[in-house]
Short mmCIF file of C-alpha atoms in Angstrom, two decimals:
data_model
loop_
_atom_site.label_atom_id
_atom_site.label_comp_id
_atom_site.label_asym_id
_atom_site.label_seq_id
_atom_site.Cartn_x
_atom_site.Cartn_y
_atom_site.Cartn_z
CA MET A 1412 -1.76 35.39 -27.79
CA LYS A 1413 -5.33 35.44 -29.09
CA LYS A 1414 -5.12 31.78 -30.03
CA LYS A 1415 -3.94 30.91 -26.53
CA LYS A 1416 -6.80 32.91 -25.03
CA ASN A 1417 -9.36 31.21 -27.27
CA ARG A 1418 -7.86 27.83 -26.43
CA PHE A 1419 -8.03 28.61 -22.72
CA CYS A 1420 -11.68 29.69 -23.04
CA LEU A 1421 -12.55 26.53 -24.94
CA ILE A 1422 -10.81 24.33 -22.38
CA TYR A 1423 -12.56 26.21 -19.56
CA MET A 1424 -15.98 25.70 -21.18
CA LEU A 1425 -15.35 22.03 -21.88
CA VAL A 1426 -13.97 21.30 -18.41
CA LEU A 1427 -16.85 23.15 -16.75
CA LEU A 1428 -19.35 21.30 -18.93
CA ALA A 1429 -17.69 17.98 -18.15
CA VAL A 1430 -17.68 18.61 -14.38
CA LEU A 1431 -21.31 19.69 -14.32
CA GLY A 1432 -22.22 16.79 -16.60
CA ILE A 1433 -20.56 14.32 -14.26
CA LEU A 1434 -22.33 15.82 -11.24
CA TYR A 1435 -25.65 15.73 -13.09
CA TYR A 1436 -25.09 12.12 -14.14
CA MET A 1437 -24.18 11.04 -10.62
CA GLN A 1438 -27.27 12.68 -9.11
CA ILE A 1439 -29.62 11.27 -11.74
CA ARG A 1440 -28.06 7.86 -11.40
CA ASN A 1441 -28.55 8.05 -7.65
CA GLU A 1442 -32.17 9.11 -8.15
CA TYR A 1443 -32.85 6.17 -10.47
CA LYS A 1444 -31.24 3.90 -7.92
CA HIS A 1445 -33.60 5.19 -5.25
CA GLU A 1446 -36.49 4.72 -7.64
CA ALA A 1447 -35.53 1.10 -8.19
CA GLU A 1448 -35.19 0.54 -4.45
CA ASN A 1449 -38.62 2.04 -3.79
CA VAL A 1450 -40.29 -0.08 -6.48
CA ASN A 1451 -38.55 -3.20 -5.19
CA MET A 1452 -39.81 -2.46 -1.67
CA VAL A 1453 -43.36 -2.40 -3.03
CA TYR A 1454 -42.79 -5.69 -4.87
CA GLN A 1455 -41.32 -7.33 -1.77
CA MET A 1456 -44.05 -6.09 0.57
CA LEU A 1457 -46.81 -7.29 -1.74
CA GLY A 1458 -45.08 -10.64 -2.20
CA GLU A 1459 -44.70 -11.20 1.55
CA LEU A 1460 -48.33 -10.24 2.17
CA GLN A 1461 -49.34 -12.63 -0.59
CA LYS A 1462 -47.45 -15.43 1.18
CA GLY A 1463 -49.23 -14.80 4.45
CA VAL A 1464 -46.65 -12.65 6.23
CA SER A 1465 -48.24 -10.10 8.51
CA TYR A 1466 -48.34 -6.47 7.42
CA GLU A 1467 -46.21 -5.45 10.41
CA GLN A 1468 -43.59 -8.13 9.67
CA ALA A 1469 -43.40 -7.10 6.00
CA ILE A 1470 -42.78 -3.49 6.98
CA ALA A 1471 -40.20 -4.55 9.56
CA ASP A 1472 -38.31 -6.61 6.96
CA ILE A 1473 -38.15 -3.61 4.64
CA LEU A 1474 -37.00 -1.24 7.40
CA LYS A 1475 -34.32 -3.72 8.45
CA GLY A 1476 -33.12 -3.99 4.86
CA ASN A 1477 -33.85 -7.73 4.72
CA GLU A 1478 -34.03 -8.65 1.04
CA ASN A 1479 -36.38 -11.45 -0.03
CA GLN A 1480 -35.91 -12.20 -3.71
CA ASP A 1481 -38.72 -14.77 -3.78
CA ALA A 1482 -41.16 -12.27 -2.27
CA LEU A 1483 -40.00 -9.64 -4.74
CA GLU A 1484 -40.65 -11.90 -7.72
CA GLU A 1485 -44.01 -12.95 -6.25
CA GLY A 1486 -45.05 -9.33 -5.85
CA LEU A 1487 -44.09 -8.53 -9.45
CA ARG A 1488 -46.08 -11.58 -10.63
CA VAL A 1489 -49.17 -10.47 -8.76
CA LEU A 1490 -48.92 -6.93 -10.14
CA SER A 1491 -48.46 -8.25 -13.68
CA GLU A 1492 -51.93 -9.79 -13.39
CA TYR A 1493 -53.26 -6.25 -13.04
CA GLY A 1494 -51.39 -4.99 -16.10
CA TYR A 1495 -48.20 -3.77 -14.34
CA ASP A 1496 -44.69 -4.97 -15.18
CA ARG A 1497 -41.11 -3.63 -14.88
CA ASP A 1498 -41.42 -1.62 -18.11
CA TYR A 1499 -44.48 0.20 -16.84
CA HIS A 1500 -43.89 3.82 -15.87
CA SER A 1501 -44.92 4.20 -12.24
CA VAL A 1502 -45.42 7.32 -10.17
CA PHE A 1503 -41.77 6.92 -9.11
CA SER A 1504 -40.68 7.17 -12.78
CA SER A 1505 -42.70 10.32 -13.30
CA ARG A 1506 -41.18 11.93 -10.23
CA THR A 1507 -37.68 10.95 -11.33
CA LYS A 1508 -38.18 12.41 -14.81
CA ALA A 1509 -39.54 15.63 -13.35
CA TYR A 1510 -36.57 15.80 -10.98
CA ALA A 1511 -34.19 15.17 -13.89
CA LYS A 1512 -35.68 18.07 -15.86
CA LYS A 1513 -35.49 20.46 -12.91
CA LEU A 1514 -31.94 19.38 -12.18
CA ALA A 1515 -30.96 19.88 -15.84
CA VAL A 1516 -32.37 23.41 -15.76
CA PHE A 1517 -30.52 24.07 -12.51
CA TYR A 1518 -27.17 22.90 -13.89
CA LEU A 1519 -27.74 24.84 -17.10
CA GLY A 1520 -28.18 27.94 -14.98
CA ILE A 1521 -25.01 27.13 -13.05
CA TYR A 1522 -23.15 26.62 -16.34
CA ILE A 1523 -24.31 29.97 -17.70
CA LEU A 1524 -23.45 31.68 -14.41
CA PHE A 1525 -19.92 30.29 -14.39
CA LEU A 1526 -19.45 31.26 -18.05
CA ALA A 1527 -20.49 34.78 -17.18
CA LEU A 1528 -18.17 34.89 -14.18
CA GLY A 1529 -15.33 33.51 -16.32
CA TYR A 1530 -15.97 36.18 -18.95
CA ILE A 1531 -15.95 38.94 -16.33
CA PHE A 1532 -12.77 37.53 -14.81
CA LEU A 1533 -11.04 37.45 -18.20
CA ARG A 1534 -12.06 41.02 -18.91
CA ILE A 1535 -10.62 42.17 -15.59
CA VAL A 1536 -7.42 40.19 -16.16
CA LYS A 1537 -7.12 41.60 -19.68
CA LYS A 1538 -7.56 45.15 -18.43
CA ASN A 1539 -4.97 44.72 -15.69
CA ARG A 1540 -2.59 42.99 -18.04
CA GLU A 1541 -2.88 45.77 -20.60
CA ALA A 1542 -2.02 48.30 -17.92
CA GLU A 1543 0.99 46.23 -16.86
CA TYR A 1544 2.05 45.82 -20.48
CA GLN A 1545 1.88 49.58 -20.89
CA LYS A 1546 4.18 50.10 -17.91
CA LEU A 1547 6.53 47.38 -19.09
CA GLY A 1548 6.49 48.81 -22.60
CA ASN A 1549 7.59 52.19 -21.29
CA ILE A 1550 10.38 50.58 -19.30
CA LEU A 1551 11.59 48.48 -22.22
CA GLU A 1552 11.47 51.52 -24.51
CA ARG A 1553 13.80 53.31 -22.11
CA PHE A 1554 16.03 50.25 -22.04
CA HIS A 1555 16.16 50.38 -25.83
CA ASN A 1556 17.25 53.99 -25.65
CA GLY A 1557 20.01 53.16 -23.21
CA GLU A 1558 18.36 54.73 -20.16
CA TYR A 1559 19.17 51.87 -17.78
CA ASP A 1560 19.09 53.83 -14.50
CA PHE A 1561 15.73 55.55 -14.85
CA LEU A 1562 13.93 53.22 -12.42
CA ALA A 1563 16.13 54.09 -9.49
CA GLU A 1564 15.93 57.82 -10.27
CA ASN A 1565 12.32 58.34 -11.32
CA LEU A 1566 10.15 55.44 -10.14
CA LYS A 1567 11.64 54.48 -6.81
CA GLY A 1568 8.83 53.83 -4.34
CA GLU A 1569 6.17 53.72 -7.08
CA LEU A 1570 6.71 50.27 -8.50
CA GLU A 1571 7.16 47.95 -5.55
CA SER A 1572 6.54 44.53 -7.11
CA SER A 1573 9.42 42.11 -7.39
CA ALA A 1574 9.03 42.02 -11.18
CA TYR A 1575 9.82 45.72 -11.50
CA MET A 1576 12.64 45.49 -9.00
CA ARG A 1577 14.14 42.72 -11.10
CA LEU A 1578 13.75 44.85 -14.20
CA GLU A 1579 15.74 47.56 -12.47
CA SER A 1580 18.48 45.06 -11.77
CA LEU A 1581 18.26 43.80 -15.33
CA GLY A 1582 18.63 47.30 -16.71
CA LYS A 1583 21.89 47.72 -14.84
CA LYS A 1584 23.26 44.52 -16.33
CA LEU A 1585 22.15 44.91 -19.95
CA GLU A 1586 25.12 47.01 -21.00
CA LEU A 1587 27.57 44.44 -19.66
CA ASN A 1588 25.72 41.58 -21.34
CA GLU A 1589 25.65 43.06 -24.85
CA GLN A 1590 29.10 41.68 -25.67
CA ARG A 1591 27.99 38.19 -24.69
CA MET A 1592 24.79 38.14 -26.72
CA ALA A 1593 26.28 36.50 -29.79
CA VAL A 1594 27.72 33.60 -27.75
CA GLU A 1595 24.53 33.20 -25.73
CA LYS A 1596 22.47 33.11 -28.91
CA GLU A 1597 24.40 30.12 -30.20
CA GLU A 1598 24.20 28.42 -26.83
CA THR A 1599 20.44 28.99 -26.75
CA LYS A 1600 20.04 27.37 -30.16
CA ALA A 1601 21.97 24.34 -28.99
CA LEU A 1602 19.96 24.18 -25.77
CA VAL A 1603 16.62 24.34 -27.61
CA THR A 1604 17.76 21.56 -29.93
CA ASP A 1605 18.83 19.39 -26.99
CA LEU A 1606 15.62 20.05 -25.08
CA SER A 1607 13.52 19.24 -28.12
CA HIS A 1608 15.37 15.97 -28.55
CA GLN A 1609 15.11 15.03 -24.87
CA LEU A 1610 11.42 15.87 -24.55
CA LYS A 1611 10.33 14.37 -27.86
CA THR A 1612 10.32 10.72 -26.78
CA PRO A 1613 8.39 10.97 -23.47
CA VAL A 1614 5.90 13.45 -24.91
CA ALA A 1615 5.27 11.20 -27.93
CA SER A 1616 4.80 8.19 -25.65
CA ILE A 1617 2.36 10.07 -23.40
CA LYS A 1618 0.39 11.25 -26.43
CA MET A 1619 0.21 7.74 -27.87
CA CYS A 1620 -0.97 6.19 -24.58
CA PHE A 1621 -3.57 8.90 -24.13
CA GLN A 1622 -4.95 8.33 -27.63
CA LEU A 1623 -5.14 4.59 -27.06
CA LEU A 1624 -6.89 5.06 -23.71
CA GLU A 1625 -9.62 7.05 -25.47
CA ASP A 1626 -10.69 3.87 -27.27
CA GLU A 1627 -13.90 2.68 -25.57
CA ASN A 1628 -13.39 -0.88 -26.84
CA LEU A 1629 -10.07 -1.24 -25.05
CA GLN A 1630 -9.86 -4.32 -22.84
CA PRO A 1631 -9.30 -3.80 -19.07
CA GLU A 1632 -5.92 -5.53 -19.23
CA GLU A 1633 -4.82 -3.34 -22.13
CA ARG A 1634 -6.11 -0.21 -20.40
CA LYS A 1635 -4.15 -1.08 -17.26
CA GLU A 1636 -0.99 -1.67 -19.29
CA PHE A 1637 -1.28 1.67 -21.08
CA LEU A 1638 -1.98 3.46 -17.79
CA ASN A 1639 1.20 1.94 -16.35
CA ARG A 1640 3.19 3.08 -19.40
CA LEU A 1641 1.66 6.54 -19.13
CA GLY A 1642 2.68 6.74 -15.48
CA GLU A 1643 6.23 5.66 -16.25
CA GLN A 1644 6.62 8.30 -18.95
CA ILE A 1645 5.20 11.01 -16.68
CA VAL A 1646 7.70 10.08 -13.95
CA HIS A 1647 10.50 10.14 -16.53
CA LEU A 1648 9.35 13.53 -17.81
CA GLU A 1649 9.15 14.94 -14.27
CA GLY A 1650 12.67 13.74 -13.53
CA LEU A 1651 13.98 15.24 -16.75
CA LEU A 1652 12.29 18.60 -16.13
CA SER A 1653 13.57 18.66 -12.54
CA ALA A 1654 17.12 18.01 -13.72
CA LEU A 1655 16.84 20.67 -16.42
CA VAL A 1656 15.53 23.22 -13.92
CA ASN A 1657 18.45 22.49 -11.58
CA ILE A 1658 20.94 22.85 -14.42
CA SER A 1659 19.38 26.11 -15.56
CA ARG A 1660 19.40 27.52 -12.04
CA MET A 1661 22.98 26.41 -11.49
CA GLU A 1662 24.24 27.92 -14.76
CA THR A 1663 22.45 31.23 -14.24
CA GLY A 1664 23.71 31.57 -10.69
CA MET A 1665 20.25 31.25 -9.12
CA ILE A 1666 21.56 28.41 -6.96
CA GLU A 1667 24.14 29.59 -4.46
CA ILE A 1668 26.35 26.97 -2.87
CA ARG A 1669 26.22 27.47 0.89
CA LYS A 1670 28.74 25.38 2.78
CA GLU A 1671 28.43 24.12 6.31
CA MET A 1672 31.13 22.60 8.47
CA THR A 1673 29.43 19.27 9.06
CA SER A 1674 29.91 15.51 8.63
CA ILE A 1675 30.48 14.51 5.02
CA PHE A 1676 29.93 10.89 6.02
CA ASN A 1677 26.34 11.68 7.04
CA THR A 1678 25.75 13.40 3.70
CA VAL A 1679 26.93 10.31 1.82
CA VAL A 1680 24.69 8.12 4.01
CA GLN A 1681 21.72 10.34 3.12
CA ALA A 1682 22.52 9.91 -0.56
CA VAL A 1683 22.66 6.13 -0.14
CA ASN A 1684 19.31 6.16 1.63
CA GLN A 1685 17.79 8.09 -1.25
CA VAL A 1686 18.71 5.41 -3.82
CA TYR A 1687 18.26 2.47 -1.44
CA MET A 1688 14.87 1.35 -2.82
CA LYS A 1689 16.10 1.33 -6.42
CA ALA A 1690 19.11 -0.74 -5.38
CA GLU A 1691 16.93 -3.05 -3.28
CA ASP A 1692 14.67 -3.76 -6.27
CA LYS A 1693 17.69 -5.15 -8.15
CA GLY A 1694 19.19 -6.92 -5.15
CA ILE A 1695 22.17 -4.55 -5.18
CA GLU A 1696 24.06 -3.96 -1.94
CA ILE A 1697 25.67 -0.58 -1.31
CA VAL A 1698 28.65 -0.73 1.06
CA ILE A 1699 30.48 2.28 2.55
CA ASP A 1700 34.15 1.70 3.42
CA THR A 1701 36.41 4.18 5.18
CA ASP A 1702 40.14 3.93 5.71
CA HIS A 1703 39.77 5.13 9.32
CA GLU A 1704 36.95 5.64 11.83
CA GLU A 1705 37.68 9.35 11.95
CA ILE A 1706 36.11 9.70 8.47
CA GLU A 1707 32.70 9.07 10.03
CA LYS A 1708 33.19 12.09 12.28
CA LEU A 1709 35.21 14.22 9.87
CA PRO A 1710 33.72 17.74 9.50
CA LEU A 1711 33.98 19.07 5.97
CA ALA A 1712 32.86 22.40 4.53
CA HIS A 1713 30.24 21.47 1.92
CA ASP A 1714 26.68 22.21 0.83
CA ILE A 1715 24.66 19.30 2.24
CA LYS A 1716 21.75 19.44 -0.21
CA TRP A 1717 23.70 19.82 -3.44
CA THR A 1718 26.58 17.54 -2.46
CA LYS A 1719 24.00 14.86 -1.70
CA GLU A 1720 22.41 15.57 -5.11
CA ALA A 1721 25.75 15.02 -6.84
CA VAL A 1722 26.42 11.73 -5.03
CA VAL A 1723 22.84 10.56 -5.71
CA ASN A 1724 23.27 11.20 -9.44
CA VAL A 1725 26.42 9.05 -9.54
CA LEU A 1726 24.81 6.31 -7.43
CA GLU A 1727 21.68 6.23 -9.58
CA ASN A 1728 23.83 5.67 -12.65
CA ALA A 1729 25.69 2.90 -10.84
CA VAL A 1730 22.43 1.19 -9.84
CA LYS A 1731 20.91 1.61 -13.29
CA TYR A 1732 23.77 -0.05 -15.16
CA SER A 1733 24.83 -2.65 -12.58
CA PRO A 1734 23.68 -6.27 -12.82
CA VAL A 1735 21.25 -7.72 -10.29
CA ASP A 1736 22.63 -9.10 -7.02
CA SER A 1737 25.85 -7.12 -7.37
CA THR A 1738 27.63 -4.71 -5.02
CA ILE A 1739 28.33 -0.99 -5.20
CA GLN A 1740 31.23 0.06 -3.00
CA ILE A 1741 31.78 3.58 -1.68
CA ILE A 1742 35.33 4.20 -0.45
CA MET A 1743 36.08 7.37 1.50
CA LYS A 1744 39.73 8.33 2.01
CA LYS A 1745 41.33 11.34 3.62
CA GLN A 1746 44.26 12.62 1.56
CA LEU A 1747 46.62 15.54 2.06
CA HIS A 1748 44.35 18.32 0.84
CA PHE A 1749 41.24 16.48 -0.32
CA LEU A 1750 38.67 13.95 0.79
CA ARG A 1751 38.36 11.30 -1.90
CA ILE A 1752 35.01 9.52 -2.39
CA GLU A 1753 35.19 6.59 -4.80
CA ILE A 1754 32.01 4.94 -6.09
CA GLN A 1755 32.73 1.55 -7.65
CA ASP A 1756 30.18 -0.61 -9.45
CA LYS A 1757 30.19 -3.87 -11.43
CA GLY A 1758 28.21 -2.51 -14.35
CA ILE A 1759 28.82 -2.09 -18.06
CA GLY A 1760 31.83 0.19 -17.65
CA ILE A 1761 32.83 3.24 -19.64
CA LYS A 1762 34.94 3.19 -22.77
CA LYS A 1763 38.17 5.16 -22.64
CA GLU A 1764 37.15 7.41 -25.53
CA GLU A 1765 33.94 8.38 -23.71
CA ILE A 1766 35.48 9.32 -20.36
CA ASN A 1767 35.92 12.98 -21.31
CA ARG A 1768 32.39 13.19 -22.73
CA ILE A 1769 30.14 11.62 -20.09
CA PHE A 1770 30.17 14.81 -18.01
CA GLN A 1771 28.91 16.87 -20.93
CA LYS A 1772 25.33 18.11 -20.88
CA PHE A 1773 22.82 15.70 -22.46
CA TYR A 1774 25.53 13.22 -23.45
CA ARG A 1775 24.62 9.55 -23.21
CA GLY A 1776 26.98 6.68 -23.88
CA LYS A 1777 26.94 4.62 -27.05
CA HIS A 1778 26.56 1.29 -25.24
CA GLU A 1779 23.39 -0.57 -26.21
CA VAL A 1780 22.33 -0.90 -22.57
CA VAL A 1781 22.61 2.87 -22.12
CA ARG A 1782 20.53 3.52 -25.22
CA GLN A 1783 17.76 1.20 -24.04
CA ALA A 1784 17.65 2.56 -20.47
CA GLU A 1785 15.68 5.61 -19.42
CA GLY A 1786 17.85 8.67 -18.95
CA SER A 1787 18.37 12.31 -19.82
CA GLY A 1788 22.15 12.69 -19.89
CA VAL A 1789 22.12 15.51 -17.33
CA GLY A 1790 22.85 13.73 -14.03
CA LEU A 1791 26.63 13.53 -14.32
CA TYR A 1792 26.80 17.01 -15.83
CA LEU A 1793 24.94 18.43 -12.85
CA ALA A 1794 27.13 16.42 -10.45
CA ARG A 1795 30.27 17.91 -12.03
CA LYS A 1796 28.89 21.46 -11.79
CA ILE A 1797 27.99 20.97 -8.11
CA ILE A 1798 31.37 19.54 -7.13
CA GLU A 1799 33.34 22.15 -9.10
CA GLU A 1800 31.32 24.98 -7.51
CA GLN A 1801 32.70 23.76 -4.17
CA GLY A 1802 36.32 23.75 -5.36
CA GLY A 1803 36.46 20.03 -6.04
CA ASN A 1804 36.33 17.79 -9.08
CA ILE A 1805 34.89 14.50 -10.25
CA THR A 1806 36.62 12.06 -12.59
CA VAL A 1807 36.41 8.52 -13.89
CA VAL A 1808 39.21 6.26 -12.68
CA LEU A 1809 40.66 4.06 -15.41
CA PRO A 1810 40.53 0.40 -14.31
CA VAL A 1811 43.72 -1.46 -13.58
CA GLY A 1812 43.73 -4.67 -15.60
CA GLY A 1813 42.17 -3.41 -18.78
CA LYS A 1814 39.14 -5.14 -20.26
CA GLN A 1815 39.17 -7.88 -17.62
CA VAL A 1816 37.93 -5.41 -15.00
CA LYS A 1817 34.17 -4.86 -15.06
CA GLY A 1818 32.33 -1.78 -13.92
CA SER A 1819 33.16 1.86 -13.40
CA THR A 1820 34.81 3.92 -10.67
CA PHE A 1821 33.96 7.57 -10.12
CA ALA A 1822 36.20 9.64 -7.85
CA ILE A 1823 34.80 12.75 -6.16
CA MET A 1824 37.41 15.06 -4.63
CA LEU A 1825 36.33 17.67 -2.07
CA PRO A 1826 38.81 20.09 -0.48
CA LEU A 1827 39.44 19.60 3.23
CA LYS A 1828 39.77 23.36 3.70
CA SER A 1829 37.69 26.07 2.11
CA ASN A 1830 38.15 29.83 2.04
CA ASN A 1831 34.50 30.41 1.11
CA LEU A 1832 32.34 29.21 3.98
CA TYR A 1833 28.73 30.25 4.37
CA PHE A 1834 26.49 28.93 7.08
CA SER A 1835 22.89 28.48 6.17
CA LYS A 1836 19.87 26.68 7.54
CA GLU A 1837 18.67 26.07 4.00
CA GLY A 1838 19.27 22.50 2.83
#
């Protein structure tokens, strides 16, 4: 904890110093620019007067911003005859240096002031945190002693923050969770290992690009290339973290599926629209086929947001592993008890021995194309969880014709009737 605090203080000091340094540099640079403009105005005016231009006209040219390079050089030549050249320190230079010193003192004062404010802020935060830790320590000590209901009996109305209310709820669940701790411990170890593996590559790439960009001798073309790579890895990392957050929330029950009786066709169209640009970049056409026009108007109890997320995950895989200028076909059929949504692509396909594994968390196929492509191995897993939470299922359809048939077909089955129907405005 102390190391983290010291690291935060160091970062705060360095960032503050860098910001103030940049501001100081920009102001001084602007001042030197004004100095150069003032000196050049003197050169130009003298040069124009030397060439016979009237005093009024010379002033007018300067006020209008009319630059006369010949007059400027002539003025400098005349002044050089009196012992003045560009390296000579004029009254403008003296004023600029004096301004720079005053500005440096000003920013130093600002720096010290912000350091003092930061120190005071940290002291206040530390004091408040210690008080909170003391309260939490007392609560956890009671939890350790098996007193899970003390919050509701003794502290009701005193601790109103959501954190303490959640602790009260946690205390009521601890006893039931004790039997599951051994299993959860093993699952946590596996999860940490998987996360470490998934995050290692993008983090290493970002670190490498950042180190290379620190090289001052880097060529502009190389800098641009490394910036592009850095951006790609950041996008990949954001997508991975977003998927992991969704999985975590789904598995812990923080995401509640809320079904609405609405058009499933519109939900599929929204999913297609979300992956349209990626498909367009590869010249891939996405076609939606229905066995009857009533499918387009068919109301189906489903969660719009998360059903769309599941379909998007399958479509993104299809786009990623399909060849350019190919077609992805979505077939929607109404069956006896289910609506069947088939997503067919012309991609690399899925081996029979991998069909039961592709829906596992963090699993990625062994195909060389899969290994080379960006991915986290969580999209299909999340899609399966979403569909199963709604009473449906998702499978891979084995191709008819064996190895001669290219591509993959995913079948999503959603029940036409649902006993658990919740209406919600939340998407």
